[in-house]
GROMACS .gro file of C-alpha atoms in nm:
model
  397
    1UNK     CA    1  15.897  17.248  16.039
    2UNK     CA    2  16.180  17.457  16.204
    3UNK     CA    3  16.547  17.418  16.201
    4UNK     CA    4  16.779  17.610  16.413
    5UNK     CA    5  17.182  17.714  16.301
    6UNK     CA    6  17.357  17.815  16.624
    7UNK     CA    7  17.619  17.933  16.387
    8UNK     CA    8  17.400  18.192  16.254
    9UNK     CA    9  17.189  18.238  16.539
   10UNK     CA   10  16.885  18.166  16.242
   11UNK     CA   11  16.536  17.981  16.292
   12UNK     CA   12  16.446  17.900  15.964
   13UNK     CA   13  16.080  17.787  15.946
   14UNK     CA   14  15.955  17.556  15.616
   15UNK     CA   15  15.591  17.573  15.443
   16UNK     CA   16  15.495  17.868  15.650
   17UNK     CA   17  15.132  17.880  15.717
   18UNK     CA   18  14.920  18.176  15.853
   19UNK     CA   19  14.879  18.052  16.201
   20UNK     CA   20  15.309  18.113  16.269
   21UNK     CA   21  15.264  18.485  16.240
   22UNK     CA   22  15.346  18.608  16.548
   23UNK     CA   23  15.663  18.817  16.736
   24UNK     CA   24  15.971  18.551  16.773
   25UNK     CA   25  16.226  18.623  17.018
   26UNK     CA   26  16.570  18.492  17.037
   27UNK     CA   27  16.747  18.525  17.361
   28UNK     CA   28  17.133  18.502  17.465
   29UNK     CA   29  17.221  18.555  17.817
   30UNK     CA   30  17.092  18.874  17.882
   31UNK     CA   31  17.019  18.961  17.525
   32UNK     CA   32  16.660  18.955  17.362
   33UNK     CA   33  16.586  19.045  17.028
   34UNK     CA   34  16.242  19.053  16.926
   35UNK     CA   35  16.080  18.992  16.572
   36UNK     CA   36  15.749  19.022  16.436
   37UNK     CA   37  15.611  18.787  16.166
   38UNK     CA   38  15.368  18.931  15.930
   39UNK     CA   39  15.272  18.627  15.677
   40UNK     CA   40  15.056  18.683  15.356
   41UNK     CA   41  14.877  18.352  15.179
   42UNK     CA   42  14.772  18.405  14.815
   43UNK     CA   43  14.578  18.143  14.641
   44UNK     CA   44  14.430  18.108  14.293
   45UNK     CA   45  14.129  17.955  14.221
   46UNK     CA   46  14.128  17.571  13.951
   47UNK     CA   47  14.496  17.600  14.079
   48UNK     CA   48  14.627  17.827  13.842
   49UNK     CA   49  14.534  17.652  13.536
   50UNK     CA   50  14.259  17.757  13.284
   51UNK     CA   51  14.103  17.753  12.985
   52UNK     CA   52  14.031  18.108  12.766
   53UNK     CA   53  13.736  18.312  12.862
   54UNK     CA   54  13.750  18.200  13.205
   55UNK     CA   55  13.768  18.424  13.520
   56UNK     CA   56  14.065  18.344  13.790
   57UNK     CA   57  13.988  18.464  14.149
   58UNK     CA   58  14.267  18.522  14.365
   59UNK     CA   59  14.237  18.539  14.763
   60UNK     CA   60  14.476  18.689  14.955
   61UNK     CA   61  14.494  18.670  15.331
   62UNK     CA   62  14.719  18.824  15.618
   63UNK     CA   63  14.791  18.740  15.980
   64UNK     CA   64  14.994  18.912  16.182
   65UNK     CA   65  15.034  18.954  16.563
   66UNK     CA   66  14.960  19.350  16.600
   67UNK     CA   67  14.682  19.523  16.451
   68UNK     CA   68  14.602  19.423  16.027
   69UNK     CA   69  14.685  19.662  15.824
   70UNK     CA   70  14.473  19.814  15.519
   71UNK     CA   71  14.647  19.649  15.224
   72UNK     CA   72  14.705  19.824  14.871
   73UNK     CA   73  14.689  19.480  14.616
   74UNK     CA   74  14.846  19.596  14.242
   75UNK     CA   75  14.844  19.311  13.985
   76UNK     CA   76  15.050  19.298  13.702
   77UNK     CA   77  15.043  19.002  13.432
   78UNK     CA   78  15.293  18.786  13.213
   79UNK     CA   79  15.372  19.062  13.022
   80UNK     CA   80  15.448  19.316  13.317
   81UNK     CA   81  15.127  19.513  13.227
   82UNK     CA   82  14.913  19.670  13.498
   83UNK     CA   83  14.622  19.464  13.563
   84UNK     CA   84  14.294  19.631  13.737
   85UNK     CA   85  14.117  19.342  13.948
   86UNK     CA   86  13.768  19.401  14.080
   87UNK     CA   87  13.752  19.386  14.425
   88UNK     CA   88  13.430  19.112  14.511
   89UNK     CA   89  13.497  19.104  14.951
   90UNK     CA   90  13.731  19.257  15.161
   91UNK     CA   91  13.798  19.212  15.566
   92UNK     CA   92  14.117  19.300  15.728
   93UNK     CA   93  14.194  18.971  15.652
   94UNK     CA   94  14.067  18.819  15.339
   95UNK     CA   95  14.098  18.997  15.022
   96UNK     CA   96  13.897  18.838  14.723
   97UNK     CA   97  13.941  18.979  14.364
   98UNK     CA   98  13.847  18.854  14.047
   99UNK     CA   99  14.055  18.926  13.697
  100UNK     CA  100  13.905  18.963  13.350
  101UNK     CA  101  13.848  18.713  13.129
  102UNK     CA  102  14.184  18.516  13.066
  103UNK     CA  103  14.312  18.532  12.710
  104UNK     CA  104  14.562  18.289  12.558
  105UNK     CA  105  14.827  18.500  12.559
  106UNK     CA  106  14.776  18.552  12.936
  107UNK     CA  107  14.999  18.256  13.012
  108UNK     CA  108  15.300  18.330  13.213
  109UNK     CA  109  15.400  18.467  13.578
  110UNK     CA  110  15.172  18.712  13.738
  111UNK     CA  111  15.289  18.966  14.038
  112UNK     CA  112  15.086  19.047  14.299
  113UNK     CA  113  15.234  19.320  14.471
  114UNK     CA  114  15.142  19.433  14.823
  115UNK     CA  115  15.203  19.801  15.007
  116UNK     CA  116  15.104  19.922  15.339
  117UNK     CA  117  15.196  20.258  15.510
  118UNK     CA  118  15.141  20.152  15.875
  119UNK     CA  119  15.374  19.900  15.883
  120UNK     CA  120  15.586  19.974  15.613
  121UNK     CA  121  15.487  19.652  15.403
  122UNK     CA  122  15.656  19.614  14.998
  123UNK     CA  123  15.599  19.248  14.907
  124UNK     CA  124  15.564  19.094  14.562
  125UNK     CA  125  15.419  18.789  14.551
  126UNK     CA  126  15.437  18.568  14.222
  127UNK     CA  127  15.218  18.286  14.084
  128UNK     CA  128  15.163  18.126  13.762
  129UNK     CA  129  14.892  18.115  13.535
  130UNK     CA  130  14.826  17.871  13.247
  131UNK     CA  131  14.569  17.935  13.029
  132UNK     CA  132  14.498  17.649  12.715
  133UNK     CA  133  14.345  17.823  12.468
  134UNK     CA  134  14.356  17.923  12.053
  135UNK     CA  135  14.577  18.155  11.951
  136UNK     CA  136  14.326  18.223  11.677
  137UNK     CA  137  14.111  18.569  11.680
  138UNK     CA  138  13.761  18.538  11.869
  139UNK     CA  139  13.599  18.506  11.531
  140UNK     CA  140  13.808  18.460  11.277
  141UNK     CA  141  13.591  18.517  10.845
  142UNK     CA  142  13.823  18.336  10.623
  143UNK     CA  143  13.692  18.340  10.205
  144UNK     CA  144  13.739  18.109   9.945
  145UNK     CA  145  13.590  18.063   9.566
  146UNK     CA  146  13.391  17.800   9.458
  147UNK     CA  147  13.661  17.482   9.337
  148UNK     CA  148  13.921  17.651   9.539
  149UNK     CA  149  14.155  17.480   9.816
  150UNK     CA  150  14.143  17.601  10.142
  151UNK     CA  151  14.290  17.508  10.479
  152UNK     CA  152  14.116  17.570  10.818
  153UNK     CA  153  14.339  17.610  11.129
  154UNK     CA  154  14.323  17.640  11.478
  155UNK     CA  155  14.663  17.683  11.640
  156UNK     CA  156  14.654  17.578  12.048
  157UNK     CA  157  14.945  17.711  12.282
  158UNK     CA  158  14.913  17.386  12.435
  159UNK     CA  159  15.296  17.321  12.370
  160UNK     CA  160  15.437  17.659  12.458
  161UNK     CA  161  15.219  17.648  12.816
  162UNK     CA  162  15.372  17.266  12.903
  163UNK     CA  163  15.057  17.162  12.982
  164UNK     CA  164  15.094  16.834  13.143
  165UNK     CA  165  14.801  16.709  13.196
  166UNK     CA  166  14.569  16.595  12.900
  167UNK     CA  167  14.264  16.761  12.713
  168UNK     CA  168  14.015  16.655  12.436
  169UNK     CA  169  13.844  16.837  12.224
  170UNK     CA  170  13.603  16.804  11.874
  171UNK     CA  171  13.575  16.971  11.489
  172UNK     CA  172  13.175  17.104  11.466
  173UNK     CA  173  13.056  17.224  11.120
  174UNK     CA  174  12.717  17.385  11.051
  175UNK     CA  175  12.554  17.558  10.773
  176UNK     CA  176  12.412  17.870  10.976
  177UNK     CA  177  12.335  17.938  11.373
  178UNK     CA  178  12.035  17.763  11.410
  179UNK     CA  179  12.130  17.439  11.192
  180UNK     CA  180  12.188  17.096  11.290
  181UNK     CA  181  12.582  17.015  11.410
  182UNK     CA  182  12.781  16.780  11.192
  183UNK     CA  183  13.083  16.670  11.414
  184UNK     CA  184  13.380  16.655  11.131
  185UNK     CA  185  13.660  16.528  11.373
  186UNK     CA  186  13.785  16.431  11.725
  187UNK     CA  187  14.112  16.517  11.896
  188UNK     CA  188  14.271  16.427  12.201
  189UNK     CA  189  14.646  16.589  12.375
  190UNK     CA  190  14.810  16.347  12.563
  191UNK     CA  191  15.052  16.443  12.895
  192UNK     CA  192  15.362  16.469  12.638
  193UNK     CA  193  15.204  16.715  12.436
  194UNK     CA  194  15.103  16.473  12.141
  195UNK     CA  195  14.817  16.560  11.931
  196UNK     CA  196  14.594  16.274  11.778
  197UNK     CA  197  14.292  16.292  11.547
  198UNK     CA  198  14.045  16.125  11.443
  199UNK     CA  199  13.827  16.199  11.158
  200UNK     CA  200  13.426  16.130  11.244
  201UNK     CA  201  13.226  16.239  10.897
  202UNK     CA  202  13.208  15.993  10.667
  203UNK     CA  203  12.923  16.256  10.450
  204UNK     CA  204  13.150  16.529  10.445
  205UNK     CA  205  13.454  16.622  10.204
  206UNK     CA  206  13.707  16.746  10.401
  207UNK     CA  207  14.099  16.575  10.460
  208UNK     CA  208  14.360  16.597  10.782
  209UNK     CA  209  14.700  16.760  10.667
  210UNK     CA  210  14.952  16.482  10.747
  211UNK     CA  211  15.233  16.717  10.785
  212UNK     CA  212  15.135  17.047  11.067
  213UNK     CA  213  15.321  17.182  11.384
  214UNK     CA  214  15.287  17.040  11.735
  215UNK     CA  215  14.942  17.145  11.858
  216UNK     CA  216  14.769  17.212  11.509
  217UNK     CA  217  14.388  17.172  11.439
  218UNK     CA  218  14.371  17.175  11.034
  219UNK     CA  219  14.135  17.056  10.821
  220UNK     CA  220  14.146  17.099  10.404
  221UNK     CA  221  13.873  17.122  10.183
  222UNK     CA  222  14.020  17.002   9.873
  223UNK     CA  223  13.752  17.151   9.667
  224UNK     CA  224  13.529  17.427   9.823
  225UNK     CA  225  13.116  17.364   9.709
  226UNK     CA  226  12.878  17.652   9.809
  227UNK     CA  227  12.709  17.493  10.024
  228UNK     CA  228  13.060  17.413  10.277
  229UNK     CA  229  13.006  17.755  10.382
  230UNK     CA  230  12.939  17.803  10.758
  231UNK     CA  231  13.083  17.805  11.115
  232UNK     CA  232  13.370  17.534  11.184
  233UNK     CA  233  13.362  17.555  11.565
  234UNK     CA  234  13.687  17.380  11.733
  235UNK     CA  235  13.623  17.325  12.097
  236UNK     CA  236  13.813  17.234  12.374
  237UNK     CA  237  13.738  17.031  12.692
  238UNK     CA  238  13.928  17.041  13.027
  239UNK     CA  239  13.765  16.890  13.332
  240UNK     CA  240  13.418  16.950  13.247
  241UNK     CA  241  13.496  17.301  13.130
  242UNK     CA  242  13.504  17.399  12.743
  243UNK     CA  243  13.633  17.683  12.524
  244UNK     CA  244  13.575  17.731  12.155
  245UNK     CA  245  13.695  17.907  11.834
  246UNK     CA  246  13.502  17.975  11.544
  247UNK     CA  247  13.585  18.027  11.177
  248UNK     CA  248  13.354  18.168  10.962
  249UNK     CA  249  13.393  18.030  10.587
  250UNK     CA  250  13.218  18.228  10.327
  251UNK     CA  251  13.242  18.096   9.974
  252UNK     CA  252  13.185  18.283   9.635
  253UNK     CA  253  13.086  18.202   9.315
  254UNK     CA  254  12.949  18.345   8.975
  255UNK     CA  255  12.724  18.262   8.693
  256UNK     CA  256  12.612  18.416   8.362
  257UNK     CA  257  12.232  18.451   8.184
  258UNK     CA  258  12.189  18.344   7.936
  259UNK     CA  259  12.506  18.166   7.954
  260UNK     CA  260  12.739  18.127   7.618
  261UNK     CA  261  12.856  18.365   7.392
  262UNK     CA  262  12.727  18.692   7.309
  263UNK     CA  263  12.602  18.791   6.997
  264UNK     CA  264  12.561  19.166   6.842
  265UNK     CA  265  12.323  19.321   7.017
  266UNK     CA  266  12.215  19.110   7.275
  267UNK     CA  267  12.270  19.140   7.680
  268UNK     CA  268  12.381  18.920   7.946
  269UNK     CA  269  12.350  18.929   8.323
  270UNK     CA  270  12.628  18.845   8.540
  271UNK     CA  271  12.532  18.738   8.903
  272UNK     CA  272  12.840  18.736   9.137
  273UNK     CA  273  12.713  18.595   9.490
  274UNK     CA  274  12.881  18.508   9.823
  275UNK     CA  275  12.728  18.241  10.085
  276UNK     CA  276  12.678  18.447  10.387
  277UNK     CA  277  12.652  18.813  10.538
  278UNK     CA  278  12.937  19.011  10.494
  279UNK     CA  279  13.090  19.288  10.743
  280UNK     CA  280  13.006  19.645  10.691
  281UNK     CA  281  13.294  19.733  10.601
  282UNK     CA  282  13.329  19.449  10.306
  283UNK     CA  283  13.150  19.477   9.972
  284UNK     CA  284  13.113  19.322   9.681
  285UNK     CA  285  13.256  19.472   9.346
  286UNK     CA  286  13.230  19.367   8.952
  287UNK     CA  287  13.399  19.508   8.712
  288UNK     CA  288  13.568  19.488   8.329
  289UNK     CA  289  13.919  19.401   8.317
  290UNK     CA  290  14.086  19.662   8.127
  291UNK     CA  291  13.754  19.838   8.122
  292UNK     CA  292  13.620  20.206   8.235
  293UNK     CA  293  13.475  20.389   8.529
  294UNK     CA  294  13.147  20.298   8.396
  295UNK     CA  295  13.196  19.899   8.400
  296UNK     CA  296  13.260  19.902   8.731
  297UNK     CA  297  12.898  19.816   8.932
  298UNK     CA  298  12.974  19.809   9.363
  299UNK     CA  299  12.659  19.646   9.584
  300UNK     CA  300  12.500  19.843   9.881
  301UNK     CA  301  12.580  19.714  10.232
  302UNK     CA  302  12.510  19.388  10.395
  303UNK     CA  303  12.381  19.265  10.004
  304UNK     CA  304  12.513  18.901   9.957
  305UNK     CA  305  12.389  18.897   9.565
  306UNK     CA  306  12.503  19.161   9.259
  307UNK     CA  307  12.408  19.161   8.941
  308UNK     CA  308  12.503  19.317   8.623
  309UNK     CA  309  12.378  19.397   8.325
  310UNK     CA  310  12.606  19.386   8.021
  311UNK     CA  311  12.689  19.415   7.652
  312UNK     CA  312  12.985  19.420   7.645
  313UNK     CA  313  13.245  19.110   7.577
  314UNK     CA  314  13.548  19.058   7.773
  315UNK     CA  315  13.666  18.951   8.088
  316UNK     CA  316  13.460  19.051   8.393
  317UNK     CA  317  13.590  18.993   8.774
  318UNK     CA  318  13.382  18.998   9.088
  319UNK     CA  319  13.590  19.107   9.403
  320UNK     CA  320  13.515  19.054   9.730
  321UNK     CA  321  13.686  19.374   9.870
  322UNK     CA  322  13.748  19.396  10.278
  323UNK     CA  323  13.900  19.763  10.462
  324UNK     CA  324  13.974  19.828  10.090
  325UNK     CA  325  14.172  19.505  10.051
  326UNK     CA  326  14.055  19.280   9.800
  327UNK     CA  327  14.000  18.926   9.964
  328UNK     CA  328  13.887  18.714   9.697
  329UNK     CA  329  13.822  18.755   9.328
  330UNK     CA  330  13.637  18.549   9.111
  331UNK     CA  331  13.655  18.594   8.694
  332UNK     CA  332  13.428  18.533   8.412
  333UNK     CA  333  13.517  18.527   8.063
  334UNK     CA  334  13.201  18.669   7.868
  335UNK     CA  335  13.245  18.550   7.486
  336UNK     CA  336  13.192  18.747   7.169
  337UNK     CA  337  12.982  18.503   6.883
  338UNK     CA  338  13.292  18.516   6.608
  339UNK     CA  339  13.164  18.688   6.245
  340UNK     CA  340  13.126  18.340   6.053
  341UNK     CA  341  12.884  18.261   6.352
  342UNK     CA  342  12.672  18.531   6.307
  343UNK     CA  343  12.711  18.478   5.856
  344UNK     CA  344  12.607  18.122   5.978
  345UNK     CA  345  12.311  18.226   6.210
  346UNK     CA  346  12.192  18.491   5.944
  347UNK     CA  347  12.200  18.286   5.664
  348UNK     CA  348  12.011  17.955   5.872
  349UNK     CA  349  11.761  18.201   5.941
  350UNK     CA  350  11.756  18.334   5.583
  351UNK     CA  351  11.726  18.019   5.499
  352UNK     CA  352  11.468  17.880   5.757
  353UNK     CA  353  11.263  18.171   5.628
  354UNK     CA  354  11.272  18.068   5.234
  355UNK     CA  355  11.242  17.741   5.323
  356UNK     CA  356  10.894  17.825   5.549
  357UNK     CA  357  10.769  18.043   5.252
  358UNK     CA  358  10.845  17.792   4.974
  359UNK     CA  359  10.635  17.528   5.215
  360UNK     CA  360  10.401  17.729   5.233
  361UNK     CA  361  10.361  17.813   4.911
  362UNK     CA  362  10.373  17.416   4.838
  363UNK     CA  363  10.087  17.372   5.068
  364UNK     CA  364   9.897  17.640   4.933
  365UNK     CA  365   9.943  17.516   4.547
  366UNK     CA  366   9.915  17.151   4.622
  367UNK     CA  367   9.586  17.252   4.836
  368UNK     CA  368   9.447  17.457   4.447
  369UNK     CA  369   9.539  17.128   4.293
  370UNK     CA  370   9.376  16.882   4.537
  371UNK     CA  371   9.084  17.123   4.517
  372UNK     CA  372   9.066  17.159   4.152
  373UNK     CA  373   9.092  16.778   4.103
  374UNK     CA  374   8.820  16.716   4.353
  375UNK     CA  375   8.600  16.986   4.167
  376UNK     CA  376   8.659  16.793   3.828
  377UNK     CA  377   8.589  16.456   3.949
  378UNK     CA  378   8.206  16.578   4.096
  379UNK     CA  379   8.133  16.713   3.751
  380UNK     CA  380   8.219  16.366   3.563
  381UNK     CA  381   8.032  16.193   3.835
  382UNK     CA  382   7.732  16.403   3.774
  383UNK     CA  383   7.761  16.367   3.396
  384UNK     CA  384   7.765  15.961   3.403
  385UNK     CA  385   7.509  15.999   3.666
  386UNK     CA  386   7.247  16.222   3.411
  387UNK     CA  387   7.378  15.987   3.118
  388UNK     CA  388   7.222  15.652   3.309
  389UNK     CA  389   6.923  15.832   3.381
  390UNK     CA  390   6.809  15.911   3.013
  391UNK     CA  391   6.963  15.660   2.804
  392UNK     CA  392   6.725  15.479   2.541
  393UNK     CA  393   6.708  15.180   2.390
  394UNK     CA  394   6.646  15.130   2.001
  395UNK     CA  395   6.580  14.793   1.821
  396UNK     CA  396   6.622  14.748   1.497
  397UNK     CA  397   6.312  14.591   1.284
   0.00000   0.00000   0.00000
């Protein structure tokens, strides 16, 4: 592994390994020049490459022929930022540290720099990391209205990394934590960094965008129900190792009792409700369009459900308001019954009302009558009956 230039007077020593630390001397006649060999090994554990959430270690070892120094070990990452490792074993020898959990962003060339007093040792050592991951927040709560369209996506940095060697991974869906799993879709990356799907529920409404950028997990609900509310988990597999993202979809709708127009006097109840729990900091908010202070009805925290009484007509919106940023809103047009409505539904029950007293009265005359007749008819009955009992019979002579 060692070639000499007699040129130069240089040894020049390839793929150095710990074991050719030692003091090399060169000598010329009656010259000797001495030189010590201090060589440092730094390895990474999975061999650099890993998936989010995961912990690297890095060992870094020393040999040198006189006495091993105490070592100062500084870290900085891919974005020259000053990384604090925690120290798990040291000997004069062997360093072991571990990092924090790896994020996607993470990905680049780390620095490992090294400084001793006693010898005078400065030596920056780089290495790469790789970390496949979502560039997506940890949990990410997206909202949508009941009917609407939305589009969930998971964006992988699969393609900016140059991964090269392939990963799969799967689409989960469920209703809440402790539900059953519905797989929606598989995926596979191959070595060139091409990204193929393949849809799994055949029970579940859901499409795959044709048209997305390189390393793009989407999936569009063409026409949000309630009940598609839930966690959509996208998870990734690498060598028996997995990493997920989560998007929480929470859906809104509202409905109306007695639902219809309103008529003078009369009160409705709008209910405005939203699938699952909400932040603290989000609430839920109805309110009159064009209306005052005192339309405007705001639920407590954590409450899913609101409900409002009203009288008035008009056109009512339900917000779903975030940080004071209104996320979703949802409307409902409350109608007024129009005035030849309410001359219609007066005079039908005007004339219900007549037409229930002139039965009655009807009944109650024809039931006089009925009587009356049946009264008559026993008196004739008794008459012929008295009229056959003394009737005589004369003869003439």
């Amino acid at each position: 592994r060692a070639d000499i230039k007699m040129e130069y007077k240089q040894l020049k020593v390839r793929n150095l390994k710990l074991s050719d630390a030692g003091i090399y001397t060169c000598k010329y006649g009656s010259h000797k020049v001495c030189t010590s060999l201090h060589v440092f090994k730094l390895t990474i554990s999975l061999d650099g490459h890993f998936l989010q959430n995961e912990v690297p270690e890095l060992i870094l070892m020393q040999n040198s022929p006189s006495p091993l120094p105490d070592l100062s070990i500084t870290l900085f990452n891919s974005n020259n930022n000053r990384v604090t490792p925690e120290l798990q074993s040291k000997t004069h020898q062997k360093y072991i540290l571990n990092l924090k959990k790896l994020e996607a962003v993470d990905s680049g060339t780390w620095v490992c720099q090294v400084h001793s007093d006693s010898p005078l040792i400065n030596q920056n050592i780089s290495f790469a990391v790789k970390v496949l991951g979502f560039q997506n927040p940890d949990l990410e709560r997206k909202y949508a209205t009941v009917d609407s369209t939305v589009i969930l996506s998971w964006h992988l940095n699969s393609q900016k990394i140059k991964w090269k060697e392939g990963f799969t991974g799967q689409l989960n869906w469920k209703q809440q934590e402790s539900a059953n799993v519905h797989e929606l879709l598989d995926f596979n990356v191959t070595a060139q960094g091409q990204l193929h799907t393949t849809k799994k529920s055949s029970n579940f409404l859901f499409e795959i965008p044709e048209r997305k950028p390189e390393s793009t997990i989407e999936v569009k609900l063409p026409k949000v129900h309630f009940n598609h509310s839930g966690q959509y988990q996208c998870q990734l597999e690498y060598q028996g190792r997995h990493t997920e993202s989560k998007i929480e979809l929470v859906v809104m709708k509202v409905s109306a009792n007695p639902d219809g127009p309103l008529s003078r006097g009369a009160n409705v109840t709008l209910t405005c409700q939203v699938s699952g729990p909400l932040p603290p900091n989000a609430y839920l908010r109805w309110e009159r369009v064009n209306g005052t202070k005192t339309d405007i009805k705001n639920s407590e925290q954590h409450e899913v459900k609101l409900e409002v009484n009203i009288s008035a007509a008009g056109l009512w919106s339900c917000h779903l308001i975030e940080d004071n940023d209104r996320k979703i809103s949802l409307h409902y047009h409350v109608e007024k019954v129009s005035v030849w409505i309410n001359y219609v539904i007066i005079g039908a029950s005007v004339g219900g009302s007549l037409l229930v007293f002139a039965l009655g009265c009807l009944c109650i005359i024809s039931g006089i009558n009925w009587q009356r007749r049946r009264q008559q008819a026993n008196r004739m009955a008794q008459a012929r009956q008295y009229l056959l009992e003394n009737k005589t019979c004369q003869c003439q002579q």
